[in-house]
Every structure is written in structure tokens, then in C-alpha cells.
XYZ file of C-alpha atoms in Angstrom:
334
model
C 94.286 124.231 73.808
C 91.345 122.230 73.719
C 88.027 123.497 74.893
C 86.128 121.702 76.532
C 82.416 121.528 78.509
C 81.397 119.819 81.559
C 77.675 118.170 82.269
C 77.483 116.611 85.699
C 78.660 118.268 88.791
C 77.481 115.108 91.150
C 79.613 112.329 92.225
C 82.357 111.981 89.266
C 81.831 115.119 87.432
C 84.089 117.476 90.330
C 87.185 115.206 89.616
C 86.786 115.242 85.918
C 86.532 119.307 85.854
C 89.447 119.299 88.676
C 91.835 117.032 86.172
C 90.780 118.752 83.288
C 91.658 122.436 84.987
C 95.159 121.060 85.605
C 96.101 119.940 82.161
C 98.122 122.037 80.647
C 96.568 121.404 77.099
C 92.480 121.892 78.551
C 90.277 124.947 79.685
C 87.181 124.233 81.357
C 85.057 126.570 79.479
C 81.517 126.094 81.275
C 80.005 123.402 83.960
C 76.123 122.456 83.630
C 74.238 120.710 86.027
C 70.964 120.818 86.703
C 70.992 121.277 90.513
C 72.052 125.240 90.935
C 73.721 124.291 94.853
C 76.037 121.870 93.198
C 77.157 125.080 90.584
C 77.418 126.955 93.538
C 80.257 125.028 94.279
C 81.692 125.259 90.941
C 81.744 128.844 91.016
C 83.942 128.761 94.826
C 86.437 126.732 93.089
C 86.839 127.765 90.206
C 85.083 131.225 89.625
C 87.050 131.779 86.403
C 84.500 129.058 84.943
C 81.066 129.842 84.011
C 77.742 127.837 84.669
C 74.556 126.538 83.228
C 71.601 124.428 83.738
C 71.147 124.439 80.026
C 72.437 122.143 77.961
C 71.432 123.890 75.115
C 73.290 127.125 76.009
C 76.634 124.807 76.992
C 76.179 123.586 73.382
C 76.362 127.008 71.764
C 79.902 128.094 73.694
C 82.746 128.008 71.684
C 83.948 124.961 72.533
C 85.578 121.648 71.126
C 84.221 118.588 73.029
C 81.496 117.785 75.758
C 82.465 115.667 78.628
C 79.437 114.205 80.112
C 79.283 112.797 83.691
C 75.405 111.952 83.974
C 73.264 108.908 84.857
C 73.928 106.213 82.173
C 70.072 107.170 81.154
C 70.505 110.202 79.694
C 74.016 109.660 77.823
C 72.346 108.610 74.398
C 70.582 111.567 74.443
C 73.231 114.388 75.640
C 76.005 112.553 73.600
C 73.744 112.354 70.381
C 73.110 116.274 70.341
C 76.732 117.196 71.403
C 77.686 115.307 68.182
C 74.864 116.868 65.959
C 76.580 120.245 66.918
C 79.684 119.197 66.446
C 81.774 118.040 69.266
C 83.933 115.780 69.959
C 82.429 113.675 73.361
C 84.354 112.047 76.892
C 81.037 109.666 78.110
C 81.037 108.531 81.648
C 81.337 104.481 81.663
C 78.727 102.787 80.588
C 78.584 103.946 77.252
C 75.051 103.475 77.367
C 71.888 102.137 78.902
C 71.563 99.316 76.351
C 74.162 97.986 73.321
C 71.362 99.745 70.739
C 72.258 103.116 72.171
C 76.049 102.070 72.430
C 76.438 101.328 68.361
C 74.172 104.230 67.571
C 76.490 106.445 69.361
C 79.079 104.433 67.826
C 77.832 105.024 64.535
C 76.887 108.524 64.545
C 81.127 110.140 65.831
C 82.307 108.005 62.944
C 79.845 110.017 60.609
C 80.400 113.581 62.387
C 84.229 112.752 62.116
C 84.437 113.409 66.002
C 86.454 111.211 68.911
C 83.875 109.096 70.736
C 85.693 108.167 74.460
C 84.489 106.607 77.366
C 85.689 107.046 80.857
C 87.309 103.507 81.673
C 89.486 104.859 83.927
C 90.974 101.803 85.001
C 92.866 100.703 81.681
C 94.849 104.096 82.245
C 95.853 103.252 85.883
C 99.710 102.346 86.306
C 98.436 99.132 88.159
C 96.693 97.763 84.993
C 98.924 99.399 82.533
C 101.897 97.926 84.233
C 99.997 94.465 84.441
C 99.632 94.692 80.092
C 103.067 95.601 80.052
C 104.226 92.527 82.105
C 101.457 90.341 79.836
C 102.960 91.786 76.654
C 106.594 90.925 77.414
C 105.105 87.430 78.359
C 106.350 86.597 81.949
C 103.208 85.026 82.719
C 103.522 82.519 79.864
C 100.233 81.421 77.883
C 97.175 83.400 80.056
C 95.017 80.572 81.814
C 92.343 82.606 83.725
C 90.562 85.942 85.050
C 89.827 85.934 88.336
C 87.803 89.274 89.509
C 86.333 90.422 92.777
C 84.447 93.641 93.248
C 82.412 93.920 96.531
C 81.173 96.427 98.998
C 78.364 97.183 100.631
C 76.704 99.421 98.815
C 76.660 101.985 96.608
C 73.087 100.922 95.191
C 72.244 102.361 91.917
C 68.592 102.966 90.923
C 69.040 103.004 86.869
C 71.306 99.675 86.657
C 72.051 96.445 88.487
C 75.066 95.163 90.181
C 76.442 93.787 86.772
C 76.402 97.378 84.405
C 77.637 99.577 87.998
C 80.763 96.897 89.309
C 81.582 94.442 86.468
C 82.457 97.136 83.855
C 85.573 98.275 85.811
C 86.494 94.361 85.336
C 85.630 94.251 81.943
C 87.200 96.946 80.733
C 90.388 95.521 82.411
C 89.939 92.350 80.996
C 89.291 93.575 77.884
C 92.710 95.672 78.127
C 95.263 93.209 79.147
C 93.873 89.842 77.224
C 93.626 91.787 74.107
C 90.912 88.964 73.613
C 87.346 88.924 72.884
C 84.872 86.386 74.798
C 82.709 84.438 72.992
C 79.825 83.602 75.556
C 79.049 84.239 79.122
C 77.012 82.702 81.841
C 75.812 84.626 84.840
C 73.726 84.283 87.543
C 72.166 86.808 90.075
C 69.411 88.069 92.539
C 68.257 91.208 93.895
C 67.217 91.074 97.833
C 66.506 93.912 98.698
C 62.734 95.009 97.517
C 63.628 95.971 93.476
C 64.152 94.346 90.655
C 68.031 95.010 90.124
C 70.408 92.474 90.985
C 72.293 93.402 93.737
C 74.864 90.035 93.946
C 75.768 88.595 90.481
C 78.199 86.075 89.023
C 79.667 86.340 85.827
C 81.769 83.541 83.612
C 83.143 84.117 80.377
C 84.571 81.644 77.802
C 87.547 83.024 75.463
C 88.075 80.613 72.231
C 92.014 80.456 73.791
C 90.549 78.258 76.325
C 91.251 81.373 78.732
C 88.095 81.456 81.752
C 87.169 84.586 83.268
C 85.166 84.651 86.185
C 83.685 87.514 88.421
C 81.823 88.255 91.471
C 80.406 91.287 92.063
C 78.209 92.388 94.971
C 76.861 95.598 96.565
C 75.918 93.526 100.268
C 78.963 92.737 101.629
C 80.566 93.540 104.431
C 84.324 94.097 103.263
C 85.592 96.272 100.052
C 87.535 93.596 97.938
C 88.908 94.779 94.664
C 90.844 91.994 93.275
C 91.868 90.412 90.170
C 94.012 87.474 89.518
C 95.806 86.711 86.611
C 97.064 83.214 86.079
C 99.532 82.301 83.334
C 101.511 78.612 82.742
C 104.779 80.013 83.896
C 103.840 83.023 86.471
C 100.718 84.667 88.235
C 99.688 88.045 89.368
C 97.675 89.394 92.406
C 96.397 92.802 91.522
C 94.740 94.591 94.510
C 93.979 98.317 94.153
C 92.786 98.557 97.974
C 96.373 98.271 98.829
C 98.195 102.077 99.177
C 101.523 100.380 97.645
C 102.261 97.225 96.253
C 99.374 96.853 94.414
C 100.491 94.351 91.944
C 102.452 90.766 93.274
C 103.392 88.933 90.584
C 104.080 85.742 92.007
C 107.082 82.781 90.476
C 104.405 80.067 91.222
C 102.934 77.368 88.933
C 102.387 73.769 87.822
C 104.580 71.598 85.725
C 103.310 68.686 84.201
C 104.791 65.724 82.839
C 103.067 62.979 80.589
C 103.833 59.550 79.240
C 101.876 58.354 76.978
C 99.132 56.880 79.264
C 96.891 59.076 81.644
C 98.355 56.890 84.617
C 101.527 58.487 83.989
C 101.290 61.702 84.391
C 103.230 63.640 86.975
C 103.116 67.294 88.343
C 105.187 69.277 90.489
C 104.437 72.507 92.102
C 107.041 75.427 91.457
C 107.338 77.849 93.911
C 109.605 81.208 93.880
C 109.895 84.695 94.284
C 107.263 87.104 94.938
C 107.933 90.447 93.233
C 106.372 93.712 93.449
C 106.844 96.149 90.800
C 107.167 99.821 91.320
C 104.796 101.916 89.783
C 103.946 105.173 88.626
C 102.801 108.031 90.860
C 99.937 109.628 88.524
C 96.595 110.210 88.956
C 94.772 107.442 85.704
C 92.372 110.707 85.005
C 95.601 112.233 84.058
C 96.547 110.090 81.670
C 92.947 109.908 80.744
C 93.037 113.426 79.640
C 96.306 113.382 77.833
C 94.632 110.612 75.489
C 91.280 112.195 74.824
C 93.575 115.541 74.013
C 96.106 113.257 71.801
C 92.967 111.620 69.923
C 91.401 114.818 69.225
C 94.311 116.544 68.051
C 96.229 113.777 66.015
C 92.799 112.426 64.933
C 93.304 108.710 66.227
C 91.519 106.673 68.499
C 91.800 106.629 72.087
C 92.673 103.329 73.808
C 89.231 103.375 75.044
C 86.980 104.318 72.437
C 83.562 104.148 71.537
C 84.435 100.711 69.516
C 85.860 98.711 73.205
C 83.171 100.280 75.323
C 80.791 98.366 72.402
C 82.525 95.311 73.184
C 81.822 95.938 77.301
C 78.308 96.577 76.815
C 78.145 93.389 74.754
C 79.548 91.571 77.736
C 77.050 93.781 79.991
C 73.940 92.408 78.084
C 74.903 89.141 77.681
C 75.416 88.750 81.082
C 72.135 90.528 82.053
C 70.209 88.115 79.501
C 72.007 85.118 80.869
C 70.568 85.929 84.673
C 66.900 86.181 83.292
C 67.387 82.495 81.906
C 68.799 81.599 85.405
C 72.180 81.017 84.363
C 72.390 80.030 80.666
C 75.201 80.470 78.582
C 74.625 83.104 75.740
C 76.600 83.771 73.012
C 79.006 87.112 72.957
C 78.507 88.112 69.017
């Protein structure tokens, strides 16, 4: 049984603590927050579970790990002194507010011998895990591009732009199913309504595969898209998690083409087939979530989203945050 604290009763911290309560190998021990209403409601659901607004006094309960669920600010900070007294950490995603932060958290579980995690819930989704599966097995053929859409209007965030709130969902699931590492990126963006945080952004990223991946991400518009298409040289797959079923198409469509030796020559035909949509699990992804950070901690192996592939999202994050401040220019991904 592992034992585990909770910091952040606000938006995403109440499903964490509810998955966490279910798992058969996880007790809640304490919640902290530092609003006392929102522990209020801790203590109606769960009144077996105790509460703080100290951090300091979650710290000292005899407990195994820390699972943090605060503004991307203050994770450096909380996660740093959960290691230094010796727990194993779950970090809301982003890592961090900036890749220093990221590798210095990075750096300091591998020397406290404790799991480092980070809440990408999407690469532990049955939709995404399905889609590696299918990539793995290679019915796509060679990968050709990323295509990703994440609008809405609103949420806006006060601590981060449009880029580090939408685009690391994407990222993360890019980063998942390519199994690839970008090289550069080139993004461009503009905030319209009175701060300085981009609010609309477009991101491009170039893969030494010759794979593209290209994103648009915006908090003014006036439909929720979530969508991400995956193109390969034999099939192609329409992944769109506002659907209630049939999330994932993967669709028998594609280009043949056939060259002499001369450019004049060259011929291509369109294929088009079957359109199949796979059934998938019925599991909540925080589930599965859980069952990894448990498995890492007790087997003493890295979780499939560790602190090392949040470091590469965050690299992606900055990059792409530098590249709108030179109005578009392509930076390097090192």
C-alpha cells in the first residue's frame, strides 16, 4: 500500500484524490490546500482523510510520495522539498515553469533515488495508447506528419500562455506515439486580449525522419476541437477525443506514386478503402495513471512518463515560446 499526499484541492486535484481513493494499492493519507472551503469539501467526501494548509506538516506524515496539483509556479519549489524529505513525487503537467527548473527537478529524484512523474494523462488514455499500438505494429506504414488541433474558448491562464496550457497535451502525445525527438520548431503567436500571454499560437516541428508536426492551439474560439491526425504512406488516422465513441478512424486512404526516370513521368493514384474504428478500452487514463506511478515506485523503474520525457516537452515548450518572440524563427530543439 502506497501512501500517498495530496497538494491542490482546485480544479485537477479532486479527481486525482478521487482515483487515488479507488486504487486498490493507494491511501490518501492527507489533502493540503491552502483555501480551508475547498478542504471543507474534502472532509464531506472523504472524512476518513485528514487536512492541512501546511505543507510542512503534510511533509512530516508518514507517507511515501507527494502528488502535487498546483499552479505550474510553485511546482519547483513543493517538488524540491518533497524530495529533500524523501518522497517519491506525481507533478501536475508542466513539469515546470521553465526547462532550468525541469532538469533541476530532474536531477535532484535521480540523486534522492525517488520516482519523478508527471501527470500526462493523455499517453495513458486507450485512444492514444491504442493509436501507439496500431503505429508499433506498422499499419500506417513510414509516419509522414502530426497534425494537432486544440481550441476553445477559453480557459485563460494567468501564469502561462496558450503554448505551455494546450500544446503540452499534444506534445506529450506526439512524443508517445513517434517515439521521435524534434530537432527544431517554429512558432508564431499573439495575445489580444490586454496581457502579454499568447492566447492563439502556431507551432511546427521538424523531426530528422523528415516527419512534420504541426499545431494550432487557441483559447478564442468559438468551437472545442481536439484533433490529431496521423498520416502514414500506407494508412491514416483521425483521432478525436470530443467524440463519446469512435474516437479513433483509422482510415485505408493514401497516395501511390510511380516514377520513371524523368520528373515528367511521374504518376500517382489515390487509394481509397475502408474506414475502421477500433474498439477501445472502458477505463478512466488516471487509472492507469495510478497503476504506473504505484508499479514505478514499487519495482523501482521508470514510469512511461517520467521526469526525463516531461524534459523533452518543456524543451519543445521553450523553444516554441523563444521562436514567437523572434516572430516566427526556427530554433533549434537540443
Amino acid at each position: 500500500m502506497i501512501k500517498v499526499g495530496v497538494v491542490g484541492f482546485g480544479y485537477w486535484g479532486p479527481n486525482l484524490v478521487r482515483n487515488c481513493v479507488e486504487h486498490d494499492d493507494i491511501e490518501v493519507v492527507r489533502v493540503c490546500d491552502m483555501d480551508a472551503q475547498r478542504l471543507k469539501g474534502v472532509t464531506r467526501r472523504y472524512p476518513n482523510i485528514q487536512t492541512t494548509t501546511s505543507f510542512d506538516d503534510l511533509l512530516k506524515d508518514d507517507i511515501d510520495a507527494v502528488i502535487i496539483a498546483t499552479p505550474v509556479a510553485t511546482h519547483a519549489r513543493l517538488a524540491k522539498k518533497a524530495f529533500l524529505a524523501g518522497k517519491h513525487v506525481l507533478l501536475e503537467k508542466p513539469i515546470a515553469a521553465s526547462l532550468q527548473e525541469a532538469q533541476e527537478l530532474v536531477d535532484l529524484s535521480r540523486k534522492a533515488g525517488k520516482v519523478l512523474m508527471v501527470d500526462h494523462v493523455f499517453v495513458y488514455t486507450p485512444a492514444v495508447k491504442k493509436i501507439k499500438d496500431i503505429c508499433r505494429a506498422g499499419q500506417l506504414g513510414d509516419i509522414i506528419y502530426f497534425d494537432a488541433v486544440r481550441t476553445n474558448l477559453g480557459a485563460f491562464q494567468k501564469d502561462v500562455n496558450v503554448i505551455w496550457d494546450l500544446a503540452v497535451h499534444d506534445v506529450s502525445i506526439m512524443q508517445f506515439i513517434l517515439g521521435q525527438k524534434p530537432t527544431s520548431c517554429s512558432a508564431t503567436g499573439l495575445s489580444y486580449f490586454g496581457n502579454h500571454l499568447e492566447s492563439i499560437a502556431y507551432m511546427t516541428l521538424f523531426f530528422p525522419s523528415n516527419v512534420i508536426a504541426h499545431f494550432h492551439l487557441s483559447w478564442a474560439s468559438p468551437v472545442k476541437v481536439r484533433t490529431i491526425l496521423l498520416g502514414g504512406d500506407k494508412k491514416m488516422i483521425l483521432y478525436d477525443d470530443t467524440q463519446a465513441s469512435e474516437k479513433i478512424k483509422i482510415y485505408d486512404k493514401g497516395i501511390d506514386v510511380v516514377s520513371k526516370e524523368k520528373l515528367h513521368d511521374l504518376y500517382v493514384s489515390y487509394r481509397s478503402g475502408d474506414v475502421v474504428s477500433p474498439k477501445l478500452e472502458n477505463t478512466e487514463a488516471l487509472k492507469f495513471m495510478c497503476d504506473d506511478f504505484v508499479r514505478a515506485i514499487t519495482t523501482n523503474t521508470a514510469p512511461i512518463s517520467d521526469g526525463v520525457f516531461s524534459l523533452d516537452v518543456i524543451k519543445v515548450l521553450e523553444a516554441a515560446s523563444l521562436s514567437i518572440k523572434k516572430r516566427g524563427q526556427e530554433i533549434p530543439i537540443l
